[in-house]
CSV table of C-alpha atoms and ligand atoms in Angstrom, one decimal:
chain,number,residue,atom,x,y,z
N,5,MET,CA,18.8,6.0,-52.5
N,6,THR,CA,16.5,4.5,-55.6
N,7,GLU,CA,17.9,1.6,-56.8
N,8,THR,CA,18.2,2.0,-60.9
N,9,ILE,CA,17.2,-1.9,-61.9
N,10,LEU,CA,17.2,-3.0,-65.9
N,11,LEU,CA,15.0,-6.1,-65.8
N,12,VAL,CA,16.3,-8.7,-69.3
N,13,GLY,CA,13.7,-10.4,-70.6
N,14,GLY,CA,10.3,-10.1,-72.3
N,15,GLY,CA,8.2,-13.3,-71.3
N,16,GLY,CA,5.5,-13.4,-68.3
N,17,ARG,CA,7.6,-14.3,-65.6
N,18,GLU,CA,9.4,-10.8,-66.8
N,19,HIS,CA,6.3,-9.3,-66.4
N,20,ALA,CA,5.6,-10.6,-63.0
N,21,ILE,CA,9.4,-9.4,-62.4
N,22,ALA,CA,8.5,-6.2,-63.3
N,23,ARG,CA,5.9,-6.2,-60.9
N,24,ALA,CA,7.6,-7.0,-57.6
N,25,LEU,CA,10.2,-4.5,-58.4
N,26,ALA,CA,8.4,-1.6,-59.9
N,27,PRO,CA,6.8,0.3,-56.6
N,28,ASP,CA,9.9,0.9,-55.0
N,29,VAL,CA,13.2,1.5,-58.5
N,30,ASN,CA,13.4,3.2,-61.3
N,31,LEU,CA,12.5,0.7,-63.7
N,32,TYR,CA,14.9,-0.3,-66.6
N,33,ALA,CA,13.6,-3.1,-69.1
N,34,CYS,CA,15.5,-4.9,-72.8
N,35,ALA,CA,13.9,-8.1,-74.5
N,36,SER,CA,13.8,-9.2,-77.5
N,37,ASN,CA,9.7,-8.1,-77.7
N,38,ARG,CA,8.1,-5.6,-76.6
N,39,ASN,CA,5.3,-6.7,-73.8
N,40,PRO,CA,3.3,-4.4,-72.7
N,41,GLY,CA,2.7,-5.2,-69.4
N,42,ILE,CA,6.4,-4.4,-68.6
N,43,ALA,CA,6.7,-1.5,-71.4
N,44,ARG,CA,4.0,0.3,-68.7
N,45,LEU,CA,5.8,-0.4,-64.9
N,46,ALA,CA,8.6,0.6,-66.7
N,47,ASP,CA,11.3,4.1,-67.3
N,48,GLY,CA,12.2,3.2,-70.1
N,49,PHE,CA,11.7,-0.1,-72.7
N,50,GLU,CA,14.4,-1.0,-75.2
N,51,SER,CA,14.0,-3.7,-77.9
N,52,LEU,CA,17.4,-5.9,-78.7
N,53,SER,CA,18.4,-9.1,-79.3
N,54,GLU,CA,18.5,-10.8,-75.3
N,55,THR,CA,21.7,-12.6,-76.1
N,56,ASP,CA,23.7,-10.1,-77.5
N,57,PRO,CA,26.1,-8.9,-73.7
N,58,GLU,CA,27.8,-5.8,-75.4
N,59,ALA,CA,24.0,-4.5,-75.9
N,60,ILE,CA,22.6,-5.1,-72.8
N,61,VAL,CA,25.0,-3.5,-70.8
N,62,ALA,CA,25.5,-0.5,-73.6
N,63,TYR,CA,21.8,0.0,-72.3
N,64,ALA,CA,22.7,-0.6,-68.7
N,65,GLU,CA,25.2,1.8,-67.8
N,66,GLU,CA,22.6,4.2,-70.4
N,67,VAL,CA,19.9,4.0,-68.4
N,68,GLY,CA,22.9,4.5,-65.0
N,69,ALA,CA,21.9,0.3,-64.5
N,70,THR,CA,22.9,-0.3,-59.7
N,71,VAL,CA,22.1,-4.5,-60.3
N,72,ALA,CA,20.4,-6.5,-63.1
N,73,VAL,CA,17.9,-8.7,-63.0
N,74,VAL,CA,18.2,-11.6,-66.2
N,75,GLY,CA,15.1,-13.7,-66.7
N,76,PRO,CA,15.3,-16.3,-69.2
N,77,GLU,CA,18.0,-18.8,-69.7
N,78,ALA,CA,18.8,-17.7,-73.0
N,79,PRO,CA,20.7,-14.0,-71.6
N,80,LEU,CA,22.4,-16.6,-69.4
N,81,ALA,CA,23.5,-19.0,-71.7
N,82,ALA,CA,25.0,-16.1,-74.1
N,83,GLY,CA,27.6,-14.7,-70.4
N,84,VAL,CA,24.4,-11.7,-69.8
N,85,ALA,CA,25.4,-11.8,-66.7
N,86,ASP,CA,29.6,-11.9,-67.5
N,87,ALA,CA,29.1,-9.2,-69.2
N,88,LEU,CA,27.5,-6.5,-67.2
N,89,ASP,CA,29.4,-8.4,-63.8
N,90,GLU,CA,32.6,-7.0,-65.9
N,91,ALA,CA,30.9,-4.2,-66.0
N,92,GLY,CA,31.0,-3.4,-62.9
N,93,ILE,CA,27.3,-3.4,-62.9
N,94,TYR,CA,25.4,-6.2,-60.2
N,95,ALA,CA,24.0,-9.0,-62.3
N,96,PHE,CA,21.3,-11.1,-59.7
N,97,GLY,CA,21.7,-14.5,-62.5
N,98,PRO,CA,24.8,-16.9,-63.1
N,99,HIS,CA,27.5,-16.7,-65.3
N,100,ALA,CA,27.7,-18.9,-68.5
N,101,GLU,CA,29.7,-21.6,-66.5
N,102,GLU,CA,27.0,-21.9,-63.4
N,103,ALA,CA,24.2,-21.6,-66.1
N,104,ARG,CA,25.5,-24.6,-67.2
N,105,ILE,CA,23.7,-26.2,-64.2
N,106,GLU,CA,20.4,-26.1,-66.6
N,107,THR,CA,21.5,-25.2,-69.7
N,108,ASP,CA,24.2,-28.5,-69.6
N,109,LYS,CA,22.0,-31.4,-68.9
N,110,ALA,CA,25.3,-34.1,-69.2
N,111,PHE,CA,26.8,-32.2,-67.2
N,112,GLN,CA,24.3,-30.9,-64.2
N,113,ARG,CA,24.1,-35.1,-63.3
N,114,ARG,CA,28.1,-35.1,-63.4
N,115,PHE,CA,28.3,-32.6,-61.1
N,116,MET,CA,24.9,-33.8,-58.4
N,117,ARG,CA,27.1,-37.4,-58.8
N,118,ASP,CA,30.5,-36.1,-58.2
N,119,ALA,CA,29.0,-33.9,-55.8
N,120,GLY,CA,27.4,-36.6,-54.1
N,121,ILE,CA,24.0,-33.9,-53.8
N,122,PRO,CA,20.9,-36.0,-53.0
N,123,GLY,CA,18.4,-37.3,-55.4
N,124,CYS,CA,20.0,-37.8,-58.2
N,125,PRO,CA,18.6,-40.1,-60.6
N,126,ASP,CA,20.9,-43.8,-62.3
N,127,PHE,CA,21.4,-41.8,-65.7
N,128,GLU,CA,24.9,-41.8,-68.6
N,129,THR,CA,25.9,-40.0,-70.5
N,130,PHE,CA,26.6,-40.5,-74.6
N,131,ASP,CA,28.2,-39.0,-77.7
N,132,ASP,CA,27.4,-41.0,-79.9
N,133,ASP,CA,23.9,-42.7,-81.4
N,134,GLU,CA,24.6,-46.1,-81.6
N,135,GLU,CA,26.4,-46.1,-77.8
N,136,ALA,CA,23.1,-45.0,-76.3
N,137,CYS,CA,21.0,-47.1,-78.3
N,138,ALA,CA,22.8,-50.1,-77.0
N,139,PHE,CA,22.2,-48.8,-74.3
N,140,ILE,CA,18.7,-48.6,-74.0
N,141,ASP,CA,18.3,-52.1,-75.0
N,142,ASP,CA,20.1,-53.5,-72.1
N,143,TYR,CA,18.9,-51.4,-69.8
N,144,ASP,CA,16.1,-53.3,-68.1
N,145,GLY,CA,13.3,-50.8,-67.4
N,146,ASP,CA,12.3,-47.5,-68.8
N,147,LEU,CA,14.5,-43.9,-69.2
N,148,VAL,CA,13.6,-41.0,-70.2
N,149,VAL,CA,15.4,-39.0,-73.3
N,150,LYS,CA,17.5,-36.1,-73.1
N,151,PRO,CA,18.7,-33.8,-75.3
N,152,ALA,CA,22.2,-32.2,-72.9
N,153,GLY,CA,21.7,-28.4,-74.8
N,154,LEU,CA,18.5,-26.6,-74.1
N,155,THR,CA,15.8,-27.3,-75.8
N,156,GLY,CA,12.9,-25.2,-74.4
N,157,GLY,CA,11.4,-28.0,-72.3
N,158,LYS,CA,10.4,-29.6,-75.6
N,159,GLY,CA,13.2,-31.9,-75.7
N,160,VAL,CA,13.2,-34.2,-73.2
N,161,VAL,CA,10.9,-37.7,-74.1
N,162,VAL,CA,10.1,-41.0,-71.5
N,163,MET,CA,9.9,-44.3,-72.5
N,164,GLY,CA,6.6,-45.9,-71.0
N,165,ASP,CA,5.0,-43.1,-71.2
N,166,GLN,CA,5.7,-40.9,-74.5
N,167,VAL,CA,7.4,-44.1,-76.4
N,168,ASP,CA,8.8,-47.6,-76.3
N,169,ALA,CA,12.4,-48.8,-76.5
N,170,GLU,CA,11.8,-48.4,-80.8
N,171,GLY,CA,10.4,-45.7,-80.3
N,172,ALA,CA,13.5,-44.2,-77.9
N,173,LYS,CA,15.6,-45.2,-80.6
N,174,GLU,CA,14.2,-43.7,-83.3
N,175,TYR,CA,14.2,-40.2,-82.1
N,176,ILE,CA,17.4,-40.5,-80.9
N,177,ARG,CA,18.5,-41.1,-84.6
N,178,GLU,CA,16.3,-39.2,-86.6
N,179,ASN,CA,17.6,-36.2,-84.3
N,180,ASP,CA,21.1,-36.4,-84.0
N,181,TYR,CA,21.6,-34.5,-81.2
N,182,ASP,CA,25.5,-33.5,-80.4
N,183,ARG,CA,25.1,-35.3,-76.6
N,184,ILE,CA,22.6,-37.3,-74.7
N,185,VAL,CA,21.3,-38.1,-71.7
N,186,LEU,CA,20.0,-41.7,-71.1
N,187,GLU,CA,18.5,-41.6,-67.1
N,188,GLU,CA,15.9,-43.7,-65.1
N,189,ARG,CA,11.6,-43.0,-65.2
N,190,LEU,CA,11.3,-41.2,-62.1
N,191,ILE,CA,7.4,-42.7,-60.7
N,192,GLY,CA,5.9,-39.8,-59.0
N,193,GLU,CA,4.5,-35.9,-58.6
N,194,GLU,CA,6.4,-33.5,-60.4
N,195,PHE,CA,7.0,-29.9,-57.9
N,196,THR,CA,8.8,-27.0,-58.1
N,197,VAL,CA,10.8,-25.1,-55.5
N,198,GLN,CA,12.7,-22.0,-56.4
N,199,ALA,CA,15.6,-20.2,-54.2
N,200,PHE,CA,17.4,-17.2,-53.7
N,201,VAL,CA,20.2,-17.3,-54.3
N,202,ALA,CA,23.8,-15.4,-53.4
N,203,ASN,CA,26.9,-15.3,-50.9
N,204,GLY,CA,26.5,-18.7,-50.3
N,205,GLU,CA,23.3,-18.7,-48.7
N,206,PHE,CA,19.8,-19.3,-50.5
N,207,ARG,CA,16.6,-18.2,-49.7
N,208,ALA,CA,13.2,-21.1,-50.8
N,209,THR,CA,9.4,-20.5,-51.7
N,210,PRO,CA,6.8,-21.9,-51.7
N,211,ALA,CA,6.0,-25.0,-54.2
N,212,VAL,CA,4.2,-25.2,-57.3
N,213,GLN,CA,2.8,-27.2,-59.3
N,214,ASP,CA,3.3,-26.6,-63.2
N,215,HIS,CA,1.5,-28.3,-65.9
N,216,LYS,CA,3.6,-28.7,-69.2
N,217,ARG,CA,1.4,-31.2,-71.0
N,218,ALA,CA,-0.6,-29.1,-73.8
N,219,TYR,CA,-4.1,-31.1,-73.4
N,220,GLU,CA,-5.9,-31.3,-70.4
N,221,GLY,CA,-6.0,-33.9,-68.3
N,222,ASP,CA,-2.0,-34.1,-69.1
N,223,GLU,CA,-2.2,-35.1,-72.7
N,224,GLY,CA,-0.2,-34.6,-75.8
N,225,PRO,CA,3.1,-33.0,-77.0
N,226,ASN,CA,5.1,-31.5,-73.8
N,227,THR,CA,5.4,-27.4,-73.2
N,228,GLY,CA,7.2,-24.3,-71.8
N,229,GLY,CA,4.5,-25.5,-68.9
N,230,MET,CA,0.4,-24.3,-69.2
N,231,GLY,CA,0.0,-22.7,-65.5
N,232,SER,CA,0.6,-23.7,-62.5
N,233,TYR,CA,-0.6,-23.7,-58.5
N,234,SER,CA,0.5,-23.2,-55.0
N,235,ASP,CA,-1.1,-23.8,-51.8
N,236,ALA,CA,-1.3,-21.3,-48.7
N,237,THR,CA,1.1,-23.1,-47.7
N,238,TRP,CA,5.2,-24.2,-47.9
N,239,ALA,CA,4.3,-27.7,-50.1
N,240,LEU,CA,1.1,-28.5,-51.7
N,241,PRO,CA,-1.8,-30.8,-51.8
N,242,PHE,CA,0.1,-33.6,-52.6
N,243,MET,CA,3.1,-33.6,-50.8
N,244,THR,CA,4.5,-33.7,-46.4
N,245,GLU,CA,5.9,-30.2,-44.6
N,246,GLY,CA,8.5,-33.3,-44.1
N,247,ASP,CA,8.6,-33.8,-48.9
N,248,TYR,CA,9.4,-29.9,-49.0
N,249,ASP,CA,11.9,-29.6,-46.4
N,250,ALA,CA,13.3,-33.0,-48.8
N,251,ALA,CA,13.6,-31.1,-51.8
N,252,LEU,CA,15.0,-28.1,-49.4
N,253,ASP,CA,18.3,-30.1,-48.3
N,254,ILE,CA,18.7,-30.5,-51.9
N,255,LEU,CA,19.1,-27.0,-52.9
N,256,ASP,CA,20.7,-26.4,-49.1
N,257,ALA,CA,23.8,-29.9,-50.5
N,258,THR,CA,24.0,-28.0,-54.4
N,259,VAL,CA,24.1,-24.1,-53.6
N,260,SER,CA,27.6,-25.4,-50.6
N,261,ALA,CA,28.5,-27.9,-54.0
N,262,LEU,CA,27.9,-24.2,-56.5
N,263,ASP,CA,31.2,-21.6,-55.7
N,264,GLY,CA,30.1,-18.1,-56.6
N,265,TYR,CA,26.1,-19.2,-58.2
N,266,LYS,CA,24.5,-15.9,-57.3
N,267,GLY,CA,20.2,-15.2,-58.9
N,268,ILE,CA,17.2,-18.2,-59.0
N,269,LEU,CA,17.7,-21.7,-58.7
N,270,TYR,CA,15.1,-23.3,-59.6
N,271,GLY,CA,14.7,-27.3,-58.7
N,272,GLN,CA,11.8,-29.4,-60.4
N,273,PHE,CA,11.5,-32.2,-57.8
N,274,MET,CA,9.9,-35.8,-58.9
N,275,LEU,CA,7.8,-36.7,-56.1
N,276,THR,CA,9.1,-40.3,-55.3
N,277,THR,CA,7.6,-43.4,-53.1
N,278,GLU,CA,11.7,-42.3,-52.0
N,279,GLY,CA,11.0,-39.2,-52.0
N,280,PRO,CA,12.2,-36.1,-53.7
N,281,LYS,CA,14.2,-36.9,-56.8
N,282,VAL,CA,15.8,-34.5,-58.7
N,283,ILE,CA,14.3,-34.2,-62.9
N,284,GLU,CA,16.2,-31.3,-63.6
N,285,PHE,CA,17.7,-27.7,-62.3
N,286,ASN,CA,17.4,-24.1,-64.2
N,287,ALA,CA,18.7,-20.7,-63.1
N,288,ARG,CA,16.2,-18.8,-62.9
N,289,PHE,CA,12.5,-19.0,-62.1
N,290,GLY,CA,10.4,-20.7,-63.7
N,291,ASP,CA,7.4,-19.8,-66.4
N,292,PRO,CA,4.5,-19.8,-65.3
N,293,GLU,CA,5.9,-20.6,-61.5
N,294,ALA,CA,7.4,-16.9,-61.0
N,295,MET,CA,3.6,-15.8,-61.2
N,296,ASN,CA,2.9,-18.4,-58.5
N,297,THR,CA,5.6,-16.7,-56.8
N,298,LEU,CA,5.6,-12.9,-56.8
N,299,PRO,CA,2.8,-12.4,-56.5
N,300,VAL,CA,2.7,-13.5,-52.7
N,301,LEU,CA,6.2,-12.1,-52.1
N,302,GLU,CA,5.5,-9.8,-49.3
N,303,THR,CA,9.3,-8.9,-48.7
N,304,LYS,CA,10.4,-6.5,-50.7
N,305,PHE,CA,12.4,-7.8,-54.3
N,306,VAL,CA,14.1,-4.1,-54.8
N,307,ASP,CA,16.7,-5.8,-49.9
N,308,ILE,CA,16.8,-9.2,-51.1
N,309,LEU,CA,19.4,-7.8,-54.4
N,310,THR,CA,21.1,-5.2,-53.0
N,311,ALA,CA,21.6,-8.0,-50.1
N,312,ALA,CA,22.2,-10.1,-53.0
N,313,ARG,CA,24.6,-7.4,-54.3
N,314,ASP,CA,26.4,-5.9,-51.2
N,315,GLY,CA,27.6,-9.1,-49.7
N,316,GLU,CA,24.9,-9.2,-46.9
N,317,ASP,CA,23.2,-12.5,-45.4
N,318,LEU,CA,19.7,-12.4,-47.6
N,319,PRO,CA,16.4,-11.3,-45.9
N,320,GLU,CA,14.9,-14.1,-44.5
N,321,LEU,CA,11.2,-14.1,-46.7
N,322,ALA,CA,7.8,-13.8,-45.7
N,323,PHE,CA,5.2,-14.9,-48.3
N,324,ALA,CA,1.6,-14.1,-47.7
N,325,ALA,CA,-0.8,-17.2,-46.8
N,326,GLN,CA,-2.4,-17.6,-49.9
N,327,ALA,CA,-3.2,-20.3,-52.6
N,328,THR,CA,-2.5,-18.9,-56.0
N,329,VAL,CA,-3.5,-20.1,-59.4
N,330,CYS,CA,-2.2,-19.5,-63.1
N,331,LYS,CA,-3.7,-20.7,-66.7
N,332,TYR,CA,-1.8,-19.7,-69.4
N,333,ALA,CA,-3.9,-18.1,-72.8
N,334,VAL,CA,-2.0,-20.5,-75.3
N,335,PRO,CA,-2.6,-19.9,-79.6
N,336,ASP,CA,-5.2,-22.5,-80.6
N,337,GLY,CA,-2.6,-25.1,-82.4
N,338,TYR,CA,0.1,-24.1,-79.3
N,339,PRO,CA,3.3,-25.6,-79.4
N,340,GLU,CA,3.3,-27.7,-83.1
N,341,ASN,CA,1.6,-25.6,-85.6
N,342,PRO,CA,-0.1,-22.4,-82.9
N,343,THR,CA,-1.3,-20.0,-84.9
N,344,ALA,CA,-0.8,-16.5,-84.1
N,345,GLY,CA,-2.9,-12.4,-85.1
N,346,THR,CA,-5.5,-13.0,-82.9
N,347,LYS,CA,-7.0,-10.2,-81.0
N,348,VAL,CA,-6.4,-10.0,-76.6
N,349,GLU,CA,-10.2,-9.3,-75.4
N,350,VAL,CA,-8.7,-9.0,-71.9
N,351,ASP,CA,-6.8,-6.2,-70.3
N,352,GLU,CA,-5.7,-5.0,-67.1
N,353,GLU,CA,-8.3,-3.8,-66.3
N,354,SER,CA,-11.2,-6.1,-67.2
N,355,ALA,CA,-9.3,-8.9,-65.2
N,356,GLY,CA,-10.8,-7.8,-62.1
N,357,ASP,CA,-9.9,-9.8,-59.3
N,358,ALA,CA,-6.8,-11.8,-61.5
N,359,LEU,CA,-3.1,-10.9,-61.5
N,360,LEU,CA,-2.8,-10.3,-66.1
N,361,TYR,CA,0.6,-11.7,-67.0
N,362,TYR,CA,2.1,-10.0,-71.0
N,363,ALA,CA,4.2,-12.8,-72.7
N,364,SER,CA,5.0,-13.3,-76.1
N,365,VAL,CA,1.9,-10.7,-77.8
N,366,ASP,CA,2.2,-7.5,-80.5
N,367,GLU,CA,1.3,-4.9,-79.8
N,368,ARG,CA,-0.5,-2.8,-82.1
N,369,ASP,CA,-1.7,0.8,-82.9
N,370,ASP,CA,-5.4,-1.1,-82.4
N,371,GLY,CA,-5.0,-3.2,-79.5
N,372,ILE,CA,-2.3,-6.5,-78.5
N,373,TYR,CA,-2.4,-9.0,-80.6
N,374,THR,CA,-1.2,-13.8,-80.5
N,375,THR,CA,1.8,-14.3,-81.5
N,376,THR,CA,3.0,-18.1,-81.7
N,377,SER,CA,4.5,-18.4,-78.5
N,378,ARG,CA,2.2,-18.3,-74.7
N,379,SER,CA,0.1,-15.6,-75.1
N,380,PHE,CA,-1.3,-14.1,-71.1
N,381,ALA,CA,-1.8,-15.8,-68.2
N,382,LEU,CA,-4.6,-14.7,-65.7
N,383,VAL,CA,-3.7,-15.7,-61.8
N,384,GLY,CA,-6.1,-16.0,-58.9
N,385,VAL,CA,-4.3,-14.9,-55.6
N,386,ALA,CA,-7.0,-16.6,-52.6
N,387,ASP,CA,-7.1,-18.2,-49.2
N,388,THR,CA,-7.5,-21.2,-51.0
N,389,ILE,CA,-7.1,-22.9,-54.7
N,390,ALA,CA,-9.8,-23.8,-55.4
N,391,GLU,CA,-10.8,-19.9,-54.4
N,392,ALA,CA,-8.0,-18.5,-56.4
N,393,GLU,CA,-8.8,-20.7,-59.5
N,394,GLU,CA,-12.5,-19.0,-59.7
N,395,ILE,CA,-10.9,-15.7,-59.4
N,396,ALA,CA,-8.0,-17.1,-62.7
N,397,GLU,CA,-11.7,-18.0,-65.1
N,398,ASP,CA,-13.5,-15.4,-64.2
N,399,ALA,CA,-10.9,-13.6,-66.3
N,400,LEU,CA,-10.8,-15.7,-68.5
N,401,ALA,CA,-14.1,-16.0,-69.5
N,402,VAL,CA,-13.6,-12.3,-70.4
N,403,ALA,CA,-10.8,-13.6,-72.7
N,404,GLY,CA,-13.0,-15.5,-74.8
N,405,GLU,CA,-11.7,-18.6,-76.0
N,406,ASP,CA,-11.6,-17.6,-79.9
N,407,GLY,CA,-8.3,-18.2,-81.3
N,408,LEU,CA,-6.6,-19.2,-78.1
N,409,HIS,CA,-6.5,-22.2,-75.8
N,410,ILE,CA,-6.6,-22.6,-72.4
N,411,ARG,CA,-6.0,-26.0,-69.4
N,412,HIS,CA,-8.8,-24.9,-67.7
N,413,ASP,CA,-8.5,-28.2,-65.3
N,414,ILE,CA,-5.1,-26.6,-63.9
N,415,GLY,CA,-6.3,-25.5,-60.6
N,416,LYS,CA,-9.4,-27.6,-60.4
N,417,ALA,CA,-10.3,-29.5,-57.2
N,418,ASP,CA,-10.5,-33.1,-60.1
N,419,LEU,CA,-7.2,-32.3,-61.2
N,420,VAL,CA,-5.8,-32.3,-57.9
N,421,GLN,CA,-7.3,-34.8,-56.2
N,422,ARG,CA,-6.5,-37.1,-59.1
N,423,ARG,CA,-2.5,-35.7,-57.4
N,424,ILE,CA,-3.3,-37.1,-54.2
N,425,ASP,CA,-5.2,-40.0,-54.6
N,426,HIS,CA,-2.0,-41.3,-57.5
N,427,MET,CA,0.9,-40.0,-54.3
N,428,GLU,CA,-1.5,-42.1,-51.9
N,429,GLU,CA,-1.5,-45.2,-54.7
N,430,LEU,CA,1.8,-45.0,-54.9
N,431,ARG,CA,2.4,-44.8,-51.1
N,432,ARG,CA,0.6,-48.2,-50.4
I,48,AMP,P1,12.7,-31.0,-68.5
I,48,AMP,O1,12.6,-30.8,-70.2
I,48,AMP,O2,13.8,-31.5,-67.8
I,48,AMP,O3,11.8,-30.1,-67.8
I,48,AMP,O4,11.4,-32.6,-68.6
I,48,AMP,C1,10.4,-31.3,-69.0
I,48,AMP,C2,9.4,-32.9,-68.8
I,48,AMP,O5,10.2,-34.5,-69.3
I,48,AMP,C3,9.2,-33.1,-67.4
I,48,AMP,O6,8.4,-32.1,-66.6
I,48,AMP,C4,8.8,-34.0,-66.6
I,48,AMP,O7,7.7,-34.8,-66.9
I,48,AMP,C5,9.8,-35.6,-67.8
I,48,AMP,N1,10.4,-35.8,-67.1
I,48,AMP,C6,12.2,-35.5,-67.3
I,48,AMP,N2,12.5,-36.3,-66.6
I,48,AMP,C7,12.0,-37.6,-66.0
I,48,AMP,C8,13.3,-38.2,-65.6
I,48,AMP,N3,13.9,-38.7,-64.7
I,48,AMP,N4,11.9,-39.4,-65.4
I,48,AMP,C9,10.7,-38.8,-65.4
I,48,AMP,N5,10.1,-38.4,-65.9
I,48,AMP,C10,10.8,-37.4,-66.3
I,49,LIG,N1,8.1,-24.1,-65.9
I,49,LIG,C1,8.7,-24.8,-66.6
I,49,LIG,C2,10.4,-24.0,-66.8
I,49,LIG,O1,10.3,-21.9,-66.9
I,49,LIG,O2,10.8,-24.1,-67.5
């Protein structure tokens, strides 16, 4: 039987999910924005609010969905997976309660501490701004300030990097968040490992490194992620296989402690001199990281979904031994003062050997235009990171730079080498 899948979400991550599913299923999609790449792959595309569980269930029933895949965190937090499951449509994505591992950073840290999960930094949670400020005064070392709720990856402030102690206190007092977490600043290199989780088991995917800072050389404000790379092996050039395995041990302990979790568990790690520590968990694929992982996944995505739904063992995953480099084109001025309305000059054909994934764009009669969020990504897949990077750059050259900003340094030999040198220096 051909499965009918409903995909929720309209970003670059969901375009990657759609491309991984489309050849094998009847695909329907719904999202707040109309993603032209997903719309072309799907048999139907509905524009609706991604945080409206009733509207999503109604569309799932209308198209006869046999499984749903929820891409972004906002619908998970809004109870979309709960509502789909209740309507008898298996949702690959955690219920709102389980998604708190991402949506409530205070819960996430307490959960790690209570369950004895390795890799948890020292932390305290606060609902009073002045108590948090007093803690900063008394603490010997740099702290990280994290609003407990969702901030689209832009609410975290790191002492000793973006601010000093006075700046951290000012940030807390100015923003008046309900609850904040203060935690030990971890030093090292960041990496992501995403895993498919269902029926108490998980299947991990290769490590990816994202680039959160807006400008080249890791300068500027934090963004949703400007681009990412993965190697032809499970680990990244600055890691050992043992570092990757230590991250898997953390995911293993987490999945064991999470009762009934299903969907993607995304671990963001800091590789420190003491091994990997958890920066955060997400309850979904990363965006951009999904665009590194899914193009090299050789196992059929739909087979993972049906095994999850039917209570079977998840299939062992096979990946092509290829490196990937993903670079986002974002509107000029992103994230602080983005200018929308630039015509996108590259399409799936002119991208050549690169894969093009649309994110927040607006399709009009005469073409596709940028909005104020990340616009589109180009992904190279090749034997080495260097070759994959060139493939992505060739396609970016077709897109041009007018009205767009791109971090060209992502995946280039210089920056990869800096990561290796950084870890070597810390380990010395
Ligand atoms: P998040 O929104 O949790 O992904 O955090 C955004 C960024 O803040 C991360 O990508 C890290 O670069 C940084 N960060 C978060 N937590 C820590 C920590 N405990 N130590 C050092 N950097 C951190
Ligand atoms: N790339 C970071 C995230 O998806 O949260």
